[in-house]
Structure formats: C-alpha cells, structure tokens
Coordinates of C-alpha atoms in Angstrom, one line a residue:
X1 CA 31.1 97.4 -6.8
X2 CA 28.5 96.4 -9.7
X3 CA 31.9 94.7 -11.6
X4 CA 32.3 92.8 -8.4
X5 CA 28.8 92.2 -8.0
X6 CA 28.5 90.9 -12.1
X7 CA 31.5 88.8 -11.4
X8 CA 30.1 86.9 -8.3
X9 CA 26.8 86.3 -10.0
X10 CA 28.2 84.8 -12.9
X11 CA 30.8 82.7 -10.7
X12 CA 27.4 81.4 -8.5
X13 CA 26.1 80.6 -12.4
X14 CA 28.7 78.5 -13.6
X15 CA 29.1 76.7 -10.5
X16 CA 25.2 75.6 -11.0
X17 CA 25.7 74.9 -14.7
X18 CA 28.6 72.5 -13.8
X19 CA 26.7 70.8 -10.9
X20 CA 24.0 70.5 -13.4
X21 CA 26.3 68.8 -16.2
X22 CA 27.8 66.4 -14.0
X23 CA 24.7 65.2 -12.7
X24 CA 23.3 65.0 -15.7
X25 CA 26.3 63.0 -17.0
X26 CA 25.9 60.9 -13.6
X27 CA 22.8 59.6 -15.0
X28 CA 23.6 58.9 -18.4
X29 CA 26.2 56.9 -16.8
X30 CA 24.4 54.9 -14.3
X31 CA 21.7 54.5 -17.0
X32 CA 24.3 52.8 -19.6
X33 CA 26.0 51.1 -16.5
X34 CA 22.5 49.6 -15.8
X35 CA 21.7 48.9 -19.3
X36 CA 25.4 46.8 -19.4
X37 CA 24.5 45.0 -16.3
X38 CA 21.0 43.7 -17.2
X39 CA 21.6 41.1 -19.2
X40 CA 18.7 40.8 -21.9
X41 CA 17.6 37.6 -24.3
X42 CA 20.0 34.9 -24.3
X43 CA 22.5 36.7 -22.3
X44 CA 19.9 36.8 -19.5
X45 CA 19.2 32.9 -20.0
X46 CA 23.1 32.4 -19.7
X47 CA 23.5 34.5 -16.7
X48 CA 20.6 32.6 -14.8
X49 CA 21.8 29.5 -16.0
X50 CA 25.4 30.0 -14.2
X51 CA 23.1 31.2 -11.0
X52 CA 21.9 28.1 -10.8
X53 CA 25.1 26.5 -11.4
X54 CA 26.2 28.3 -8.5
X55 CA 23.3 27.7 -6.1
X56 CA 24.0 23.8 -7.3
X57 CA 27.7 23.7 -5.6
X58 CA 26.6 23.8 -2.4
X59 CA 29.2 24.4 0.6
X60 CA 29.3 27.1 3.3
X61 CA 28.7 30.0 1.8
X62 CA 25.9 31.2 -0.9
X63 CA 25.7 33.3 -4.0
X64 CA 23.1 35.5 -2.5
X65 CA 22.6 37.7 -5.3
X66 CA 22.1 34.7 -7.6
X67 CA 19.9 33.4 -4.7
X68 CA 17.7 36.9 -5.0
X69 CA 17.6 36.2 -8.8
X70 CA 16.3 32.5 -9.1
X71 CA 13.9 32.6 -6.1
X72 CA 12.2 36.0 -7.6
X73 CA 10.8 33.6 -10.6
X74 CA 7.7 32.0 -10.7
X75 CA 7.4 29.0 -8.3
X76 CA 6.9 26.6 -11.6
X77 CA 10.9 27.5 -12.2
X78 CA 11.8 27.5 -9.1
X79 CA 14.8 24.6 -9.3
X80 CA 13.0 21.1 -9.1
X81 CA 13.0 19.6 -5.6
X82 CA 15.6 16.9 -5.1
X83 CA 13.9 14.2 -3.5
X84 CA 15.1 10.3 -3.5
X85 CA 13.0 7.0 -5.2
X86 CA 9.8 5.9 -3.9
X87 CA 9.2 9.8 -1.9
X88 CA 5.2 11.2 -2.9
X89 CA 5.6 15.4 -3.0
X90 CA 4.0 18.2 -4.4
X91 CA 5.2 21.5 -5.0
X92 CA 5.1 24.2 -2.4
X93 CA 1.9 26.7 -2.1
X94 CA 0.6 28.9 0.5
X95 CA -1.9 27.2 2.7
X96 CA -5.4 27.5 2.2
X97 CA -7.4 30.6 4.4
X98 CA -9.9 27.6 5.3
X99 CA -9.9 23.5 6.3
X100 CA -11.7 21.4 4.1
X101 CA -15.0 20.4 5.9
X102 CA -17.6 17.0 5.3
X103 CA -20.0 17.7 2.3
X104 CA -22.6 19.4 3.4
X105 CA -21.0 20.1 6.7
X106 CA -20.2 23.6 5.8
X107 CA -18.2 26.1 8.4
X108 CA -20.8 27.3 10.7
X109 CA -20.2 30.2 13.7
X110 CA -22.3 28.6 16.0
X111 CA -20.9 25.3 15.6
X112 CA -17.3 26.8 16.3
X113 CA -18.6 28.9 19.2
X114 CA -19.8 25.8 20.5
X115 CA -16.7 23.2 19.9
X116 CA -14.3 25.9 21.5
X117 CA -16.2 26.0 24.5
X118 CA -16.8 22.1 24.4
X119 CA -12.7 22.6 24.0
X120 CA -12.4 24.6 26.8
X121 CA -14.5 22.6 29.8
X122 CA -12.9 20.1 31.7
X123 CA -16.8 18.8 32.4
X124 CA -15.8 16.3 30.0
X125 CA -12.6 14.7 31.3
X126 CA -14.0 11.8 34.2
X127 CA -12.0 14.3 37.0
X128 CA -13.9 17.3 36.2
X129 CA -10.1 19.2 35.5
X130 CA -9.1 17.9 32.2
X131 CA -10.2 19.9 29.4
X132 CA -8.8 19.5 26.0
X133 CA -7.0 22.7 25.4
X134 CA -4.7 21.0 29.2
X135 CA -3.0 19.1 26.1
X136 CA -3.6 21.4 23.1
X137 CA -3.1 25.3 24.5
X138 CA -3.6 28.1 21.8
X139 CA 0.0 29.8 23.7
X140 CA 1.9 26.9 22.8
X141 CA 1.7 26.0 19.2
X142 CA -1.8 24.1 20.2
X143 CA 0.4 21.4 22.4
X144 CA 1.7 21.3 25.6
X145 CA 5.0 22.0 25.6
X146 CA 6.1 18.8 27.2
X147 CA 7.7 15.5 26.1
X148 CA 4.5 13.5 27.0
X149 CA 0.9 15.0 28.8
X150 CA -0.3 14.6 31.8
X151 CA -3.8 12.8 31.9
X152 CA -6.5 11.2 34.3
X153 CA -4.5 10.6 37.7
X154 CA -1.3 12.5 36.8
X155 CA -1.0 9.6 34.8
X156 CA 2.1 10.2 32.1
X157 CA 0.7 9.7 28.5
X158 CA 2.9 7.2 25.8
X159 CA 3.8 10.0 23.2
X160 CA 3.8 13.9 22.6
X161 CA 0.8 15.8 22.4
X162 CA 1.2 16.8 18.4
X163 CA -0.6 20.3 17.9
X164 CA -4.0 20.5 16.3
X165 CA -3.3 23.7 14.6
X166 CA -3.4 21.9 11.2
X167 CA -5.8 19.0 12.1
X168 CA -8.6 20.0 9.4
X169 CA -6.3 19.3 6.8
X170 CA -4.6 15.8 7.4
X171 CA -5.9 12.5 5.9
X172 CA -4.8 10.2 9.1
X173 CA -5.0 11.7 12.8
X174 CA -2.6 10.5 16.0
X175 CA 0.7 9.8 15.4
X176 CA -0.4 6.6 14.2
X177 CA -3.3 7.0 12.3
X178 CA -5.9 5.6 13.9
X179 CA -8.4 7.9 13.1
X180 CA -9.6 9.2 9.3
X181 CA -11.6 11.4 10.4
X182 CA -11.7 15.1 13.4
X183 CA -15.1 13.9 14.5
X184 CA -13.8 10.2 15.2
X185 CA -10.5 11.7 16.4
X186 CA -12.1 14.0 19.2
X187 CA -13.4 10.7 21.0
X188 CA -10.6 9.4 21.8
X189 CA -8.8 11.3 24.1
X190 CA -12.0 12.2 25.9
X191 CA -12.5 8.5 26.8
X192 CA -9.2 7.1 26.8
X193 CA -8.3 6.2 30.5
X194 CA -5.1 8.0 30.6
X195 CA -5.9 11.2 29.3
X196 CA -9.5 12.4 30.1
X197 CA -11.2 9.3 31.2
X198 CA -14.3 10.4 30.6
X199 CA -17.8 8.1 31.1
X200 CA -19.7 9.8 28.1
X201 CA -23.1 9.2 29.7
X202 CA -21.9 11.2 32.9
X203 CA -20.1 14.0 30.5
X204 CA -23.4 14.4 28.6
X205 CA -25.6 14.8 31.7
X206 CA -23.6 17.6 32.9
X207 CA -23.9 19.3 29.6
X208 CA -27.9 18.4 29.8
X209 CA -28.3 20.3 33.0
X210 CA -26.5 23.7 31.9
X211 CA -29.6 25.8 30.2
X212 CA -26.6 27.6 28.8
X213 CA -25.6 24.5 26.8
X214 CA -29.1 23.4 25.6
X215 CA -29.3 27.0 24.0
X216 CA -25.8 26.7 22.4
X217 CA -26.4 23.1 21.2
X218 CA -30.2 23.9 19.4
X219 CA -28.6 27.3 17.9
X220 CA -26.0 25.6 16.5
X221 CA -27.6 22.3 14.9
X222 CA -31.3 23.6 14.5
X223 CA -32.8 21.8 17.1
X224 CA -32.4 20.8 20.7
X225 CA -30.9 17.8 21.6
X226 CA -27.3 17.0 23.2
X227 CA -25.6 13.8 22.6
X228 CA -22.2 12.2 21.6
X229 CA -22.4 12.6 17.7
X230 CA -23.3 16.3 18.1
X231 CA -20.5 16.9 20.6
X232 CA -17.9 15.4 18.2
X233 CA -18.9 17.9 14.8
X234 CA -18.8 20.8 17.2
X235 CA -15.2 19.9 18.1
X236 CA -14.2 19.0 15.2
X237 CA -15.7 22.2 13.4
X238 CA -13.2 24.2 16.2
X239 CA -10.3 22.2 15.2
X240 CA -11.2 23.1 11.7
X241 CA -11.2 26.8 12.5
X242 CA -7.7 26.4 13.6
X243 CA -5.8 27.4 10.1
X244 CA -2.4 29.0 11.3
X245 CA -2.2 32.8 10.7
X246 CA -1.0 34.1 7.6
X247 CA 2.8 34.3 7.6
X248 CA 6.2 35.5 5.6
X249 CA 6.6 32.1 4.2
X250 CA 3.0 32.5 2.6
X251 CA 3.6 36.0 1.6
X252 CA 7.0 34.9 0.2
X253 CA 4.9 32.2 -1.4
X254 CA 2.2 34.7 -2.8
X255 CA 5.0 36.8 -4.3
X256 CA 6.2 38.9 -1.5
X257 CA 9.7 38.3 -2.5
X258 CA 11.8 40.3 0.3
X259 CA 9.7 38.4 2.8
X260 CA 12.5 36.1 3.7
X261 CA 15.7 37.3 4.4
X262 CA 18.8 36.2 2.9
X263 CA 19.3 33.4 5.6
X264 CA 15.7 32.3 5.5
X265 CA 15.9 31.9 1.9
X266 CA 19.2 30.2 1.9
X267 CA 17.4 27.8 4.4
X268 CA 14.6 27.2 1.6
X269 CA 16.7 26.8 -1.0
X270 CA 18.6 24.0 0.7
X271 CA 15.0 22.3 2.2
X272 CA 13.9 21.9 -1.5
X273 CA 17.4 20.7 -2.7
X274 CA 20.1 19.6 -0.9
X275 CA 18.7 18.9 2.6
X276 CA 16.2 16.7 0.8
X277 CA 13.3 17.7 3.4
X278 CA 10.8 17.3 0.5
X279 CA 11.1 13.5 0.5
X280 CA 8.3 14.0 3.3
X281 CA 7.6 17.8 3.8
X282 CA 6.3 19.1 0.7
X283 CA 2.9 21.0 -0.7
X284 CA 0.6 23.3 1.3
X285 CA 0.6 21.8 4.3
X286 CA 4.3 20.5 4.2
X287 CA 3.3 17.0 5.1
X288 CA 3.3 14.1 2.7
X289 CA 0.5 12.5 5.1
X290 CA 2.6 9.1 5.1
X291 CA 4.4 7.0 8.3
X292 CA 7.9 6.9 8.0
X293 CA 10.5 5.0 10.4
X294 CA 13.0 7.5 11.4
X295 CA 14.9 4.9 13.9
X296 CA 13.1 6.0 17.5
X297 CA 11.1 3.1 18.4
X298 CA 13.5 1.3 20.6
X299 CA 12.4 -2.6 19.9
X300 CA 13.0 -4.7 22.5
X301 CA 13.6 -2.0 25.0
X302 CA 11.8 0.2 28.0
X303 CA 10.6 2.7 25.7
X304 CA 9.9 0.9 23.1
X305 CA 6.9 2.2 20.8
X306 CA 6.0 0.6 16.8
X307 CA 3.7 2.8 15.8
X308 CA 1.5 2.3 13.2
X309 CA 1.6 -1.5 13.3
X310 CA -0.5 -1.2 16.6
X311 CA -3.1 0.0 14.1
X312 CA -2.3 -2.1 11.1
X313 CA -0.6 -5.5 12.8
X314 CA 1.5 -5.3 9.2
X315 CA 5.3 -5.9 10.2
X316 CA 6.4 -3.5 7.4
X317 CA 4.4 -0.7 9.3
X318 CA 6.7 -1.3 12.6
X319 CA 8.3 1.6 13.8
X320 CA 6.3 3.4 11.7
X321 CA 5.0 7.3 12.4
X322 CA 2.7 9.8 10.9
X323 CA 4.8 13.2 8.9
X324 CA 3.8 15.7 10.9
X325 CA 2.7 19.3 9.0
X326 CA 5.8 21.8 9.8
X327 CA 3.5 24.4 9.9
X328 CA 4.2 26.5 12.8
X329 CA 7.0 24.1 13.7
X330 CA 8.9 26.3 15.8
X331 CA 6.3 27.1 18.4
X332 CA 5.3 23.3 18.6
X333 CA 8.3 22.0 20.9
X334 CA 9.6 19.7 21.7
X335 CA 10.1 17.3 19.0
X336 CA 9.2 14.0 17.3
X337 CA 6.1 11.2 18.1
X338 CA 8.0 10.8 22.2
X339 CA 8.9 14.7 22.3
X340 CA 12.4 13.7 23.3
X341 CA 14.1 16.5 21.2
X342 CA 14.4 20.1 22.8
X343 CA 15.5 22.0 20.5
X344 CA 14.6 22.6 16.2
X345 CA 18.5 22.9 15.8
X346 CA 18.9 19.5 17.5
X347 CA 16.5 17.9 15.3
X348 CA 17.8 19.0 12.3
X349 CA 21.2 17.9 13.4
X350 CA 19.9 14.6 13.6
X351 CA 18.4 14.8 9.6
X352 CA 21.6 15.8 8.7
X353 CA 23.2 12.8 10.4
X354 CA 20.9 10.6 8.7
X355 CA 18.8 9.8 11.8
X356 CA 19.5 7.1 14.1
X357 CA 19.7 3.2 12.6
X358 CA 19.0 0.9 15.1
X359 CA 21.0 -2.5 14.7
X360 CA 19.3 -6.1 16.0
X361 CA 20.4 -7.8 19.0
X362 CA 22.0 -11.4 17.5
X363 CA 18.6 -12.2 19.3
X364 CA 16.7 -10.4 17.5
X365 CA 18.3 -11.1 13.8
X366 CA 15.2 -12.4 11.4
X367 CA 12.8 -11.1 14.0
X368 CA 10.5 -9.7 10.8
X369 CA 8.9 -7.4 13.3
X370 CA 12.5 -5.5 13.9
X371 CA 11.9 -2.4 12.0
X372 CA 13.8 -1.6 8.8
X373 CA 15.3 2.1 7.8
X374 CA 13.5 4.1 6.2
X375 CA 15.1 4.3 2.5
X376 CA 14.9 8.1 2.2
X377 CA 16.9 8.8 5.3
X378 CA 20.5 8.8 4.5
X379 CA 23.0 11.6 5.6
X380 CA 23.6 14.9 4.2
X381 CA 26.7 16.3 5.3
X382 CA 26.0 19.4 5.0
X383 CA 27.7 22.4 7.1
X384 CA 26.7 23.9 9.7
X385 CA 26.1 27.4 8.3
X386 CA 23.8 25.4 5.7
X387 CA 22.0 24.0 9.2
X388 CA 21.7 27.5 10.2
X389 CA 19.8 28.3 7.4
X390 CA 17.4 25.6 7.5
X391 CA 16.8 26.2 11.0
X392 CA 16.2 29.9 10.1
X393 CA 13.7 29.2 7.7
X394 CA 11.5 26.3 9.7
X395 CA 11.1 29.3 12.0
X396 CA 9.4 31.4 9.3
X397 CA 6.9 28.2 8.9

C-alpha cells in the first residue's frame, strides 16, 4: 500500500512539473513571438509606412489593424487632411469646456439663470405662445425637428431652424450671416413678423410688472432696470452656456483611443482624407465659419432662396450659405439651410455625388446673379461601406 501510495504521489509530481515546464515554455514563446512581431527602429518606421500605404488605397474594405496603429499616434501625425485649393482648415481638437464671451463680459450664473428663463417665456413673442426654445428645444439637438418653424400666425418660416447648441462659438449667426454677434442675433427672431412678432415696448412691460423679473434682472446686472440691451446679454450668455456635452469623439480626441469603434474610426479616417469633408468641416468646432453654394437655391424658381447675397447684394455671394458646426449633427435633423434632407445617410449620399449643379435656363445664360458651383464640391465615388462609415462616425459628433 505505501509503494502504491509513493508511486501515486510521485505520478501527481511529475504531472505538475510538466504542466509547469510547458507553461513556462509557453511564455518564453509568446514573449520571443511578441518580441518578432513588434517591429522596433527602422523596421517599425517601415511597417507604419506600408500602413499608411494601405489606409491610402482606399476601396471597400479597410486594414483595421493598420487603422488601430496610425490613429493611436499623436494627432500632429495623424495623415494630413486632403482638402482641395482655395479650402481654410485647421486640424481637429476637442472642443473647448466653455464659449468665448465679450471682454469683460465674463460667464455669470445669474446672467444664465436669467437668459434661460428669458428663453423659456413666450411673454416675448407678440401672441404671448411663442417662446424661443418653440424653435430651439434642448430634446431636439436645440432645433425643431422640422424642415421650416412655425412662427407668429402659424405662419411657415423661409429656412430650418439651425440649432444653437454651438452658437457661442461662431463668427457669423443665421444661415446667412446677418448677425456678428449672440446679443445682436437674439433680436431678431423676437421681432421678426414671422416668427415671434414681438412689439419690444409691450414685451418689456410685461417683464416690468413681474416682481419676480425685477429681482432676477438687478441680481444679475447689479442694478435694477429692465430694457432691450439687458435682455439681449442675458440671452446671449444662455446660448453661451450651451457647449455640447463631452463626447467619444472628444475623448478619442483627448487620447481615449478605443473610444471609436472600428467603423467610427474608419468613418474619420475617410472625413479627413478621401471624403474631403475638411474642405469646410475642420478644427474644434468642425466649421470653417465660411458660405459655400452647395447647388439648393433654386434661382428662378418657387423655392428659390440666395442666401448671403440678401445680406451682402455681392452676386458672387448668390446661393451662398453659412457651414454649419457638425457638432451634434445627428440629433439636429433634418438637414441643410431649407431642412429638406431626412436622413444623415441621405445627405452624405448627396457629398458623395458631388451635390446637385444647377444648369441656367437659355434665359438665364449671363444672368451674373445665377449662382456658380462651389469649386470644392466635386464627386467622390466612394462605396457604400466607405458611406457607412462616415455616417457612423458624424453620429459620434
């Protein structure tokens, strides 16, 4: 029995010892197969070298790996944007926590507190039921969700309600520019006859006879008083607050690198290179701040719309439209100055087609107000799996 015993022990023994040894050889092997597969030096230089190569080619499919590998440098090597003659861009960056404000016009709680209640009061429309957020609702990307608003009178407005989510940061305001500045941009709509219609002398008397509102006004501006200028910086100071939450693409951004799935990182890859989309879409706020003409002004017929030049009266500005930030794209449907486009997928088909290109009617040949292409629009042909993947990204946005 002991002999039996002694023999079974030393069996149970060896097993371990060999489980042992062949892990132990396991490691040493994955360790020299690891060391044989991380290319070091120039090797390493070579191998990234034929990544992006491959990421270069283009086509239906994608080298993810090699995709993994060029994306996890530093943005600086990132591969250069491919954008066409004459575009103005700047490299990518995650947006800023805050909106610049006016010198000495800092961000004030008060203020804020007191422009999203201003927001929020349809005392200021001329009906008494139109408040701003009816055209700029916090549920729906900060816009409407419809092609055009309603206004004063049911009264169907010209073009879409663009969100305000990423007003505090844009150089020109309204799809056409009209306004430079939040607090000359929060005027308009209030007195403009087909959205709020509002008589300002009536809209400040209501505000005047709320005790509530004489309390909010002197607490946020250091002194009583109610009037039109006032009424615009609280606003605008709300607008400012209005910074879209932090997201994967500014994580990604910030060094997050599995932030974006393969797809969604495919989709960037193509948006700075192939697809072009940094012609016009490009630094923190993904806007170039410029008017382009993307072919949907319909000269010379029912829907016809030109733009800037009804700010400017230049002919070259006919046709003409602001770039919109793509920040929070997705949730800001649907699409484009008249809001005719349903679906993200839809308009990137369009990019990809090279947007529409309006010819002239033989009576409108020479007509110097016809507008002209924009040069950086051309098509891409790229495939659809490539359109995927932009799509997939813009939602990450």
């Amino acid at each position: 029995m002991r002999s039996k015993r002694w023999l079974a022990n030393l069996a149970v023994a060896a097993a371990s010892a060999l489980l042992f040894a062949a892990a132990f050889a396991g490691l040493l092997w994955a360790g020299a197969s690891a060391a044989q597969t991380t290319p070091t030096g120039e090797a390493a230089d070579l191998d990234l070298d034929l990544c992006r190569r491959r990421l270069d080619a283009g086509g239906a499919q994608i080298d993810r790996d090699c995709l993994r590998r060029v994306y996890a440098l530093p943005i600086e090597q990132w591969p250069r944007p491919l954008t066409d003659p004459g575009a103005r861009w700047s490299e990518l960056a995650p947006l800023p926590r805050q909106a610049p404000h006016p010198p000495g016009d800092p961000p004030d709680p008060a203020r804020i507190a007191l422009g999203k209640r201003l927001f929020e009061d349809p005392r200021l429309s001329g009906s008494g039921q139109i408040a701003c957020a009816n055209c700029h609702d916090s549920e729906l990307g900060w816009g409407d969700g419809r092609s055009v608003p309603f206004g004063h009178d049911r009264q169907r407005g010209r073009r879409n309600a663009p969100s305000v989510a990423m007003s505090g940061f844009a150089a020109h305001l309204f799809w056409d520019g009209r306004a430079s500045t939040l607090e000359q941009q929060v005027l308009h709509p209030l007195t403009d006859p087909r959205e709020m219609a509002a008589r300002p002398a009536a809209a400040l008397r209501a505000l005047r006879r709320d005790e509530s509102y004489r309390r909010d006004y002197a607490q946020a501006f250091g002194s009583p008083g109610i009037d039109l200028a006032r009424t615009a910086r609280a606003l605008a100071s709300f607008q400012r607050s209005l910074v879209p939450r932090f997201n994967r693409f500014d994580r990604f951004l910030e060094g997050d690198r599995r932030a974006l799935d393969d797809r969604q990182l495919w989709g960037l890859h193509l948006f700075r290179t192939r697809a072009r989309c940094m012609n016009c879409h490009s630094g923190a706020t993904l806007s170039d701040d410029g008017f382009h003409n993307l072919g949907l002004h319909f000269y010379g017929r029912k829907l016809q719309d030109l733009g800037r030049y009804e700010v400017t009266a230049d002919p070259a500005d006919a046709g003409k439209f602001k770039t919109p930030s793509l920040r929070n794209v997705a949730k800001t449907g649907p699409w484009m100055h008249n809001g005719r486009f349903a679906t993200l997928r839809g308009v990137v088909n369009l990019y990809n087609a090279g947007m529409p290109r309006p010819q002239p009617t033989p009576q409108q040949v020479g007509d110097p107000l016809f507008p002209q292409p924009d040069p950086l629009l051309h098509p891409l042909d790229l495939h659809r799996t490539e359109l995927e993947a932009i799509t997939a990204f813009l939602e990450t946005l």
